[in-house]
Coordinates of C-alpha atoms in Angstrom, one line a residue:
X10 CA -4.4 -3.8 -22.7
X11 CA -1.2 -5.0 -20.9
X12 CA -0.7 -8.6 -22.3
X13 CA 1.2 -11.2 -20.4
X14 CA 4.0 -13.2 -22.6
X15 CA 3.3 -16.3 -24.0
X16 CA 6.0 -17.6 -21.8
X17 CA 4.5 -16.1 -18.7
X18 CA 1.1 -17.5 -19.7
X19 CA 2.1 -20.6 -20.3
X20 CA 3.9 -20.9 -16.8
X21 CA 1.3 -19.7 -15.2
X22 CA -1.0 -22.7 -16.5
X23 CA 1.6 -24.9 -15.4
X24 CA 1.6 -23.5 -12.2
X25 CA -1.6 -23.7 -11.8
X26 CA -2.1 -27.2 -12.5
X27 CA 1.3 -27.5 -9.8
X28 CA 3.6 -28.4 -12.8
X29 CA 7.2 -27.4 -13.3
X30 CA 7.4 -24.8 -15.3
X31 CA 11.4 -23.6 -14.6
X32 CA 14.5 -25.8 -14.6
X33 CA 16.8 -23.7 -13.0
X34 CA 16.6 -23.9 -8.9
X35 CA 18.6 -20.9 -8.3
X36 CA 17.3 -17.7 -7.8
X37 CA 19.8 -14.9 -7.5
X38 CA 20.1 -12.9 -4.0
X39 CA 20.2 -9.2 -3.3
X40 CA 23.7 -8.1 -1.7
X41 CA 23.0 -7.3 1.8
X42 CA 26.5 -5.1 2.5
X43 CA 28.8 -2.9 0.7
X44 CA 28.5 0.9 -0.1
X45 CA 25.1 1.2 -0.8
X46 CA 24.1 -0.5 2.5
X47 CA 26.7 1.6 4.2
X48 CA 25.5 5.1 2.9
X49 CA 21.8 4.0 3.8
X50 CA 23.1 3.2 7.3
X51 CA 24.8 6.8 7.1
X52 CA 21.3 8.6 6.1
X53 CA 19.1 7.0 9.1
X54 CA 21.4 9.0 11.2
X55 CA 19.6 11.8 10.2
X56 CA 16.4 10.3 11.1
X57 CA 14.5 11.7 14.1
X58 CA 12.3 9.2 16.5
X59 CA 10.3 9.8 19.7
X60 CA 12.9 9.1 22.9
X61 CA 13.4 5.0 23.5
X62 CA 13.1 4.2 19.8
X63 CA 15.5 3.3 17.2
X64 CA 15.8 2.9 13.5
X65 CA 18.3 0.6 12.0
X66 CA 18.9 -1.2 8.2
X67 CA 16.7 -4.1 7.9
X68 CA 17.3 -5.2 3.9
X69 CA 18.0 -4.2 1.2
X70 CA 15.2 -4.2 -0.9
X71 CA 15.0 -2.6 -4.8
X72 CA 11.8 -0.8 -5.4
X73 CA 10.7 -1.8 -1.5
X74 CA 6.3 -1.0 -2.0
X75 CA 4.4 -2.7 0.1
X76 CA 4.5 -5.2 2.7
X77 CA 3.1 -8.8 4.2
X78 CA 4.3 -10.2 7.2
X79 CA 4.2 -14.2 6.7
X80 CA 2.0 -15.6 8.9
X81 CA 4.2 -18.1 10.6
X82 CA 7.8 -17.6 9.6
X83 CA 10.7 -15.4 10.2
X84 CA 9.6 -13.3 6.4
X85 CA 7.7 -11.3 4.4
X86 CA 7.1 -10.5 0.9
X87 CA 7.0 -7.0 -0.4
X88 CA 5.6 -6.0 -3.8
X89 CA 7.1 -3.3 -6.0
X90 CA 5.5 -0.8 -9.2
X91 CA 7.8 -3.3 -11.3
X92 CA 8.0 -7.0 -12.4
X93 CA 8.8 -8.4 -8.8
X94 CA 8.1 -9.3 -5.6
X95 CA 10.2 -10.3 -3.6
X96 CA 11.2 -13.0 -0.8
X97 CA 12.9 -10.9 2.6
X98 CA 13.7 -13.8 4.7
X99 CA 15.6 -13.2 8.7
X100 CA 16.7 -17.1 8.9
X101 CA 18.3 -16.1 12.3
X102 CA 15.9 -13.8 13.8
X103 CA 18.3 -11.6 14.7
X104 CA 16.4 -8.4 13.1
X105 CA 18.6 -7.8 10.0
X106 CA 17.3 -9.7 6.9
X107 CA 19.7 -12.7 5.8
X108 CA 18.0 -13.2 2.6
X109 CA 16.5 -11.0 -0.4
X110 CA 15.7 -13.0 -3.5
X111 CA 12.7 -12.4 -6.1
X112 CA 9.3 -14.5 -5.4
X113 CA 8.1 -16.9 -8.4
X114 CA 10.5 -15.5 -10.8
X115 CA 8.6 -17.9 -13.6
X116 CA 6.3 -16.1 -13.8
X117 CA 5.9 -12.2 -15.1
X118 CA 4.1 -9.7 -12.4
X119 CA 3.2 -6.0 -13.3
X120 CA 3.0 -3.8 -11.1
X121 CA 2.6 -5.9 -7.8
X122 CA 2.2 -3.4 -5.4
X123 CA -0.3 -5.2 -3.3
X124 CA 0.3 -8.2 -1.3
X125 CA -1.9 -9.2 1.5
X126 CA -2.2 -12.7 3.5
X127 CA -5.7 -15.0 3.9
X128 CA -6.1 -15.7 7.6
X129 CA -5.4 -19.6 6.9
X130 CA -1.8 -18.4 5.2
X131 CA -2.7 -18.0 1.5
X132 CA -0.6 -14.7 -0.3
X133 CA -2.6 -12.6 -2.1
X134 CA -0.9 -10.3 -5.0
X135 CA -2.9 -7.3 -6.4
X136 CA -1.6 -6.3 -9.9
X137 CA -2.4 -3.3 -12.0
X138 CA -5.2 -5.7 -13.7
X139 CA -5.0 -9.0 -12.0
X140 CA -4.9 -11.0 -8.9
X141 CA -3.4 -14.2 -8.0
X142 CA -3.1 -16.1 -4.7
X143 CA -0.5 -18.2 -3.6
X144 CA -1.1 -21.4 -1.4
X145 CA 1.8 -21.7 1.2
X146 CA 4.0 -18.9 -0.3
X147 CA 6.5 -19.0 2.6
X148 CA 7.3 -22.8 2.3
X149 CA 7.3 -22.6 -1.3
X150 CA 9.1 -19.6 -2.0
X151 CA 12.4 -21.4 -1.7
X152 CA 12.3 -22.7 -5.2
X153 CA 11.2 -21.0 -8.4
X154 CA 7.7 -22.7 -9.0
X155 CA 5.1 -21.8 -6.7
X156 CA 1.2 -23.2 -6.7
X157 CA -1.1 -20.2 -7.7
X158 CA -4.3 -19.6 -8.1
X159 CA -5.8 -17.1 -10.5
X160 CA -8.5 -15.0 -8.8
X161 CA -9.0 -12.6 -11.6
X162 CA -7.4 -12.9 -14.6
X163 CA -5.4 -10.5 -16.7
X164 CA -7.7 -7.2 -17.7
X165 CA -10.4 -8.4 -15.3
X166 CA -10.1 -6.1 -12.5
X167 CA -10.5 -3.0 -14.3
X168 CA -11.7 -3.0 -17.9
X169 CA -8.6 -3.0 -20.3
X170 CA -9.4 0.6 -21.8
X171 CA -9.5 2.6 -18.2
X172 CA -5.7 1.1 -17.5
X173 CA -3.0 3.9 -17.5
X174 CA 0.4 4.4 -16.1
X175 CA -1.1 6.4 -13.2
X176 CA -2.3 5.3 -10.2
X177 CA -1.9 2.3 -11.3
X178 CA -0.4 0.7 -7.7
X179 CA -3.2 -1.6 -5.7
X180 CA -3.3 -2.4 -2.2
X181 CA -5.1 -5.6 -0.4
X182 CA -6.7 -6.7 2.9
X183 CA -8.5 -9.9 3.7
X184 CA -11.1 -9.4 6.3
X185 CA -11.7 -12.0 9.5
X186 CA -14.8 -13.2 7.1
X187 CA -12.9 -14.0 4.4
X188 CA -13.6 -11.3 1.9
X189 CA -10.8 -9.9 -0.1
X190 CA -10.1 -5.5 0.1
X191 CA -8.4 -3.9 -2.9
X192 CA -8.4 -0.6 -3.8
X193 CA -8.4 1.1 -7.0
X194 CA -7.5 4.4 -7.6
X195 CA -8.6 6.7 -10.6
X196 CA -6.2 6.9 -13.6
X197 CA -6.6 11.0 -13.7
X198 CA -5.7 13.7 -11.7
X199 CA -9.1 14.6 -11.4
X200 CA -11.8 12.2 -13.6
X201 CA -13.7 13.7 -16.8
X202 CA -17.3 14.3 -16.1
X203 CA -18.7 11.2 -18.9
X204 CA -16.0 8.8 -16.1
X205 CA -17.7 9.9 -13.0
X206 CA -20.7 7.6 -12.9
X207 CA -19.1 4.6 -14.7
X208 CA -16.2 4.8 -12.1
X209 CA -18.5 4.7 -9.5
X210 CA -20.3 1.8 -11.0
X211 CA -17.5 -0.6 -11.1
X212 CA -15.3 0.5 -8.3
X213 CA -12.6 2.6 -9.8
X214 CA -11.9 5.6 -7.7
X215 CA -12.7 3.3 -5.0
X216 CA -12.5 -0.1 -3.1
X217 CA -14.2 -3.4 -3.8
X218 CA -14.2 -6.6 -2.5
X219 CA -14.4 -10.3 -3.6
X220 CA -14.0 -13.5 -3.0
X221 CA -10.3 -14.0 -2.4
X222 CA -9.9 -17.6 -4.4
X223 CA -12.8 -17.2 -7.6
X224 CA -13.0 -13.2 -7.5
X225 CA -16.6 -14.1 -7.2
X226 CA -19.2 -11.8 -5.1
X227 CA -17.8 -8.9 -6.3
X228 CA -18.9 -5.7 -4.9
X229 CA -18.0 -1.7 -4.4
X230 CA -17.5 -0.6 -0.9
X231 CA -16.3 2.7 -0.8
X232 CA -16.2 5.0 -3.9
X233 CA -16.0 8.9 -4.4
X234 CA -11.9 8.1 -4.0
X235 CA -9.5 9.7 -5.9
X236 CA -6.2 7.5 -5.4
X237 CA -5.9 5.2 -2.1
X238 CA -2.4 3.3 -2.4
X239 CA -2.7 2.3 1.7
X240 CA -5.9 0.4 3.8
X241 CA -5.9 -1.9 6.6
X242 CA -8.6 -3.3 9.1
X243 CA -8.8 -2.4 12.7
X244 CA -8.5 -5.3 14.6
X245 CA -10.9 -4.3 17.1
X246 CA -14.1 -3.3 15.6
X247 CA -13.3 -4.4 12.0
X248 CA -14.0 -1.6 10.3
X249 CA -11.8 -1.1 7.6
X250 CA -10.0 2.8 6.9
X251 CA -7.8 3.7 3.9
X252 CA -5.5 7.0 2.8
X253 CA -6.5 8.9 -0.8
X254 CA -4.1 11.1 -2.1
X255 CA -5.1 14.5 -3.2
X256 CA -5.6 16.8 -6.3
X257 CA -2.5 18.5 -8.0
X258 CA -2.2 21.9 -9.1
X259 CA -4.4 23.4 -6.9
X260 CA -1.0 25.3 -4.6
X261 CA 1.3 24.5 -2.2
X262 CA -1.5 24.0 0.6
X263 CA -4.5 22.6 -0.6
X264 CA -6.3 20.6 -0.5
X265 CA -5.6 17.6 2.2
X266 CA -4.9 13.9 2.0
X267 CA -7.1 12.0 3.6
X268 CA -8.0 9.2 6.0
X269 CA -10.8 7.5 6.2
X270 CA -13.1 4.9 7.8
X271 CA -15.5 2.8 6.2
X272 CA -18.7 2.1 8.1
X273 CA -21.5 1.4 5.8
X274 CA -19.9 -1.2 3.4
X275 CA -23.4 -2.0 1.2
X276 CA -25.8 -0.4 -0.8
X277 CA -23.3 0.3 -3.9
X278 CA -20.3 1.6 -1.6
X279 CA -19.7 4.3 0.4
X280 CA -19.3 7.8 -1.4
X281 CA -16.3 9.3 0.3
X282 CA -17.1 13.2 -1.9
X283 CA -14.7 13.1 -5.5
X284 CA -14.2 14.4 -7.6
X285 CA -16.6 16.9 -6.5
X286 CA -14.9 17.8 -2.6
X287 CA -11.9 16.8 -1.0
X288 CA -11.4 16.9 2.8
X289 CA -13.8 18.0 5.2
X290 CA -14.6 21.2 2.6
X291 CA -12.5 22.0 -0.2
X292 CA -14.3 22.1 -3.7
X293 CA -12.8 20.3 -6.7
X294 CA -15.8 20.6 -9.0
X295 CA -15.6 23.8 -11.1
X296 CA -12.1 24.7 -10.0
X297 CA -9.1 25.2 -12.7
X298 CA -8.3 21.1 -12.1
X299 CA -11.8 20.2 -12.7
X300 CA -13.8 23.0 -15.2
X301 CA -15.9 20.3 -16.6
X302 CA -17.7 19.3 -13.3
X303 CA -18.8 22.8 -12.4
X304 CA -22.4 21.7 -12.6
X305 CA -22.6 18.6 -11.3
X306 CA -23.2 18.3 -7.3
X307 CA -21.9 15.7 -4.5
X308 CA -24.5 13.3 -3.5
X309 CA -26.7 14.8 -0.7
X310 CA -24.7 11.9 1.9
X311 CA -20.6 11.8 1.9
X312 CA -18.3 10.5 4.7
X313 CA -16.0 13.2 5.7
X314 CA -12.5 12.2 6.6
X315 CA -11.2 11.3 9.6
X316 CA -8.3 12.9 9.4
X317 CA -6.5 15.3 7.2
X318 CA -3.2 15.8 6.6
X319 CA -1.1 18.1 5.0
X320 CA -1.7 19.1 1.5
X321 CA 0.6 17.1 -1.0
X322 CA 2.5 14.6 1.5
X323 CA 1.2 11.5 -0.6
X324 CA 0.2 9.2 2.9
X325 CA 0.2 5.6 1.6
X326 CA 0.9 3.2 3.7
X327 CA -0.5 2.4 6.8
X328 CA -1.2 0.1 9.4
X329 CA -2.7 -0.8 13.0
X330 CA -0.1 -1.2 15.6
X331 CA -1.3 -4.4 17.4
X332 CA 2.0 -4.9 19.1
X333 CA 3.6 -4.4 22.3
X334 CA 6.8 -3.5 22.4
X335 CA 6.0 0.1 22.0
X336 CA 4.5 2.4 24.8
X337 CA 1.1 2.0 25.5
X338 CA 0.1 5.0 24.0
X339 CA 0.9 3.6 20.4
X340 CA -0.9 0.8 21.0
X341 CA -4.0 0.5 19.0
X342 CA -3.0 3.6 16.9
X343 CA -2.2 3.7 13.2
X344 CA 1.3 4.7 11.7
X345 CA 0.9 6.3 8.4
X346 CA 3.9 6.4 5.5
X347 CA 4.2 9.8 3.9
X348 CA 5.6 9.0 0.8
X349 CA 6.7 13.1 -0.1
X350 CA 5.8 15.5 -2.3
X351 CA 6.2 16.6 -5.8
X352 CA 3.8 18.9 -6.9
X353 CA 4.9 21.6 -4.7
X354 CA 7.4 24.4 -4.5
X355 CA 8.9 23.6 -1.4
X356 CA 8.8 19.5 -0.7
X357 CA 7.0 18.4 2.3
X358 CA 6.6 15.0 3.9
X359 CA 9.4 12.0 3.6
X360 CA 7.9 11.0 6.7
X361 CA 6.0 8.6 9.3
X362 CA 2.7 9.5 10.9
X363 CA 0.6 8.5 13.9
X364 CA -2.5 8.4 14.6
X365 CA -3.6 8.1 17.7
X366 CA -7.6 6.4 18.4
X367 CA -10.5 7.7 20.9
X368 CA -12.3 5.2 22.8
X369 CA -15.4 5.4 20.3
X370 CA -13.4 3.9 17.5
X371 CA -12.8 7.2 15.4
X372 CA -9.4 8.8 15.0
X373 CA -8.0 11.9 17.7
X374 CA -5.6 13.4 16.3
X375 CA -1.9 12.9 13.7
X376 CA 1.2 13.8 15.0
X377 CA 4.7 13.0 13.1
X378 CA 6.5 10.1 14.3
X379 CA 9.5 9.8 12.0
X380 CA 10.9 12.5 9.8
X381 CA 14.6 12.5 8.5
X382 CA 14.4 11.4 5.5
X383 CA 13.6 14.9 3.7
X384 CA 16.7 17.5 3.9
X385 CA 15.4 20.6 4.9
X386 CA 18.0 22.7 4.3
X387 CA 18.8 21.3 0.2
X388 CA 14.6 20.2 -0.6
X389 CA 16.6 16.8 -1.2
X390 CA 15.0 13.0 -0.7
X391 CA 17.3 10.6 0.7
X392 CA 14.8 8.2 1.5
X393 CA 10.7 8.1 0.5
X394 CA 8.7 5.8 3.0
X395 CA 5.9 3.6 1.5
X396 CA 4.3 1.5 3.8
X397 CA 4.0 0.6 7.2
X398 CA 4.0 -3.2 8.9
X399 CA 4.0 -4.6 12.5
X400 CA 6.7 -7.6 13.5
X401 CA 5.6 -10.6 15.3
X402 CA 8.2 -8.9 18.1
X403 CA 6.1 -5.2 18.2
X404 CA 8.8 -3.8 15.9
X405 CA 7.6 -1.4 12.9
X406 CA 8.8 -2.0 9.3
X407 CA 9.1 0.9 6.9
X408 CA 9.7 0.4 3.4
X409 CA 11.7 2.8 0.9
X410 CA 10.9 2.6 -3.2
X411 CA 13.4 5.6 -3.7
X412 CA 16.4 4.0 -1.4
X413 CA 15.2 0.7 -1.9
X414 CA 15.5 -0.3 1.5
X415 CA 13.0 -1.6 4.2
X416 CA 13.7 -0.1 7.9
X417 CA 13.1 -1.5 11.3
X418 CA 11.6 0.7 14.7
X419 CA 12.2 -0.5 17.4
X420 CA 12.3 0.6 21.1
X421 CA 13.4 -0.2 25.0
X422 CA 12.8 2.7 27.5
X423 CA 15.2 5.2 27.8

């Protein structure tokens, strides 16, 4: 089990009783400019966008994961696979981040990757194996102590002996009736056979939900996942979709990455096919990545994907676009980060997706949005895109780990 410092224990109960629990008022900033701002400049050159849209530097941001959009300030916060999360403050709206400092720096985060707003302004941040929720984080952020609440404590969300150093990374949605989304992904690259039901059982290789301030009502809404690091909620039917990343060593071209929508929440979850088939037809079960599962069958009812994409990409991030300063076709669609492949002998992805919506609610059709950030000529990374997140203003943020940078998309017709 990952224990927590006594230190970081002990401001966290101070915290939570809205106590100091640091002295020191000054949190050290991220440089904004010099070299490394200027080469990153240099490499979104090479970046390729539809006509009428541009790409430009928004922070500098180490480890950039995931993003939240503060709900009524000029900020966000964006979690990392590390100890922090961090503040990204414009104070002058002028689309270039002012500020980049680390968020409740008191306390001792692991693996953060998931942060996620109530709709009454409450943070939420998924750990590896806890969850906390932050009253006001973007009037409090200023100084180092923060009031938090602990949804789940420390080896709560998963049981201590299924943690692991893979797919480790959580990501988080509130829904408009309160309930809390995080998804957990599997620790293996494909689960043992005596895992499968157990996994199933409490939600690993899947989603559950809760109750975003006790972590009561738990429940498991989607399972038969193998690792989903991106979900969000369609605004206009509420159903909620998330990407799973595929199987390794099974080639260059197989099998897909996924995306999927949710639309039977109850009953014990919805089984999206793993370990037993991935995509709309390729078998896992009894193939050289899984020899132990040759017997065992998929339940007679799975939800095929909606979409699949390339094989090895590694889709995370994505989002809605509920904006308007992009073309009407956009609008309503979902952008998709494509974080890039590694178990492959040529690289692929590096890259932004869209997905565009027919009128039934269901997805049409992916097209590549972005690309750039993947030489083609050297097989080189100079940039690996995480997530995705929509601006008060319509403009897109993209956020880098490998550059450690967060992007903004924006466009006025050519």
């Amino acid at each position: 089990m990952l224990a927590l410092p006594a230190a970081a224990q002990q401001n966290l109960e101070k915290l939570k009783q809205m106590k100091v629990a640091t002295t020191d008022l000054n949190i050290p900033v991220v440089p904004q400019e010099g070299k490394n701002a200027a080469a990153i400049r240099e490499n979104l050159k090479r970046v390729k966008l539809p006509p009428g849209f541009k790409i430009d530097l928004f922070a500098i941001v180490p480890d950039a994961r995931h993003m939240a959009i503060a709900p009524s300030t000029n900020m966000l916060f964006v979690g990392t696979r590390k100890t922090t999360v961090w503040a990204v403050t414009d104070r002058n709206s002028d689309g270039v981040a002012d500020e980049v400092k680390s968020f409740a720096p008191s306390l001792k985060f692991t693996n953060p990757n998931g942060v996620c707003w109530t709709k009454d302004g409450f943070l939420i941040v998924a750990e590896h194996n806890r969850v906390l929720n932050f009253p006001a984080a973007e009037f409090f952020y200023e100084g180092p102590d923060v009031a938090v609440i602990e949804v789940v404590s420390q080896g709560k969300l998963i049981p201590p002996e299924e943690e692991s150093y893979n797919h480790g990374a959580r990501t988080c949605r509130v829904s408009d009736d309160g309930k809390l989304y995080i998804t957990l992904g599997q620790p293996y690259n494909v689960q043992p056979r005596e895992k499968v039901a157990m996994y199933e059982q409490i939600g690993i290789g899947g989603m559950v939900r809760l109750n975003p301030f006790d972590g009561s009502g738990r429940e498991v809404v989607a399972k038969g996942v193998r690792n989903s690091v991106g979900m969000d909620i369609n605004p206009k039917d509420k159903t909620v979709w998330f990407t799973d990343n595929q199987t390794d060593g099974m080639g260059d071209d197989t099998p897909p990455g996924e995306l999927n929508r949710i639309t039977k929440p109850g009953g014990g979850g919805e089984h999206f096919g793993y370990p037993f088939i991935h995509g709309n037809s390729v078998q896992i079960a009894g193939t050289s990545a899984a020899p132990d599962l040759k017997d065992m069958k998929p339940p007679a009812q799975w939800t095929k994907p909606q979409i699949e994409f390339p094989a090895h990409q590694a889709q995370l991030g994505m989002t809605f676009y509920n904006g308007k300063m992009f073309p009407a076709q956009y609008q309503g669609g979902i952008f998709v980060a494509a974080h890039g492949s590694w178990n492959r002998t040529k690289a692929s992805g590096g890259l932004v997706n869209f997905v565009s919506m027919k009128a039934d609610g269901t997805a049409d059709k992916s097209t590549v949005f972005a690309e750039g950030w993947l030489d083609s000529e050297t097989g080189t990374y100079r940039g690996r895109p995480v997530d995705v997140a929509v601006m008060k203003d319509g403009s897109l943020l993209v956020s880098d780990d490998y550059a450690g940078a967060i992007y903004r998309i924006t466009y006025a017709a050519p």
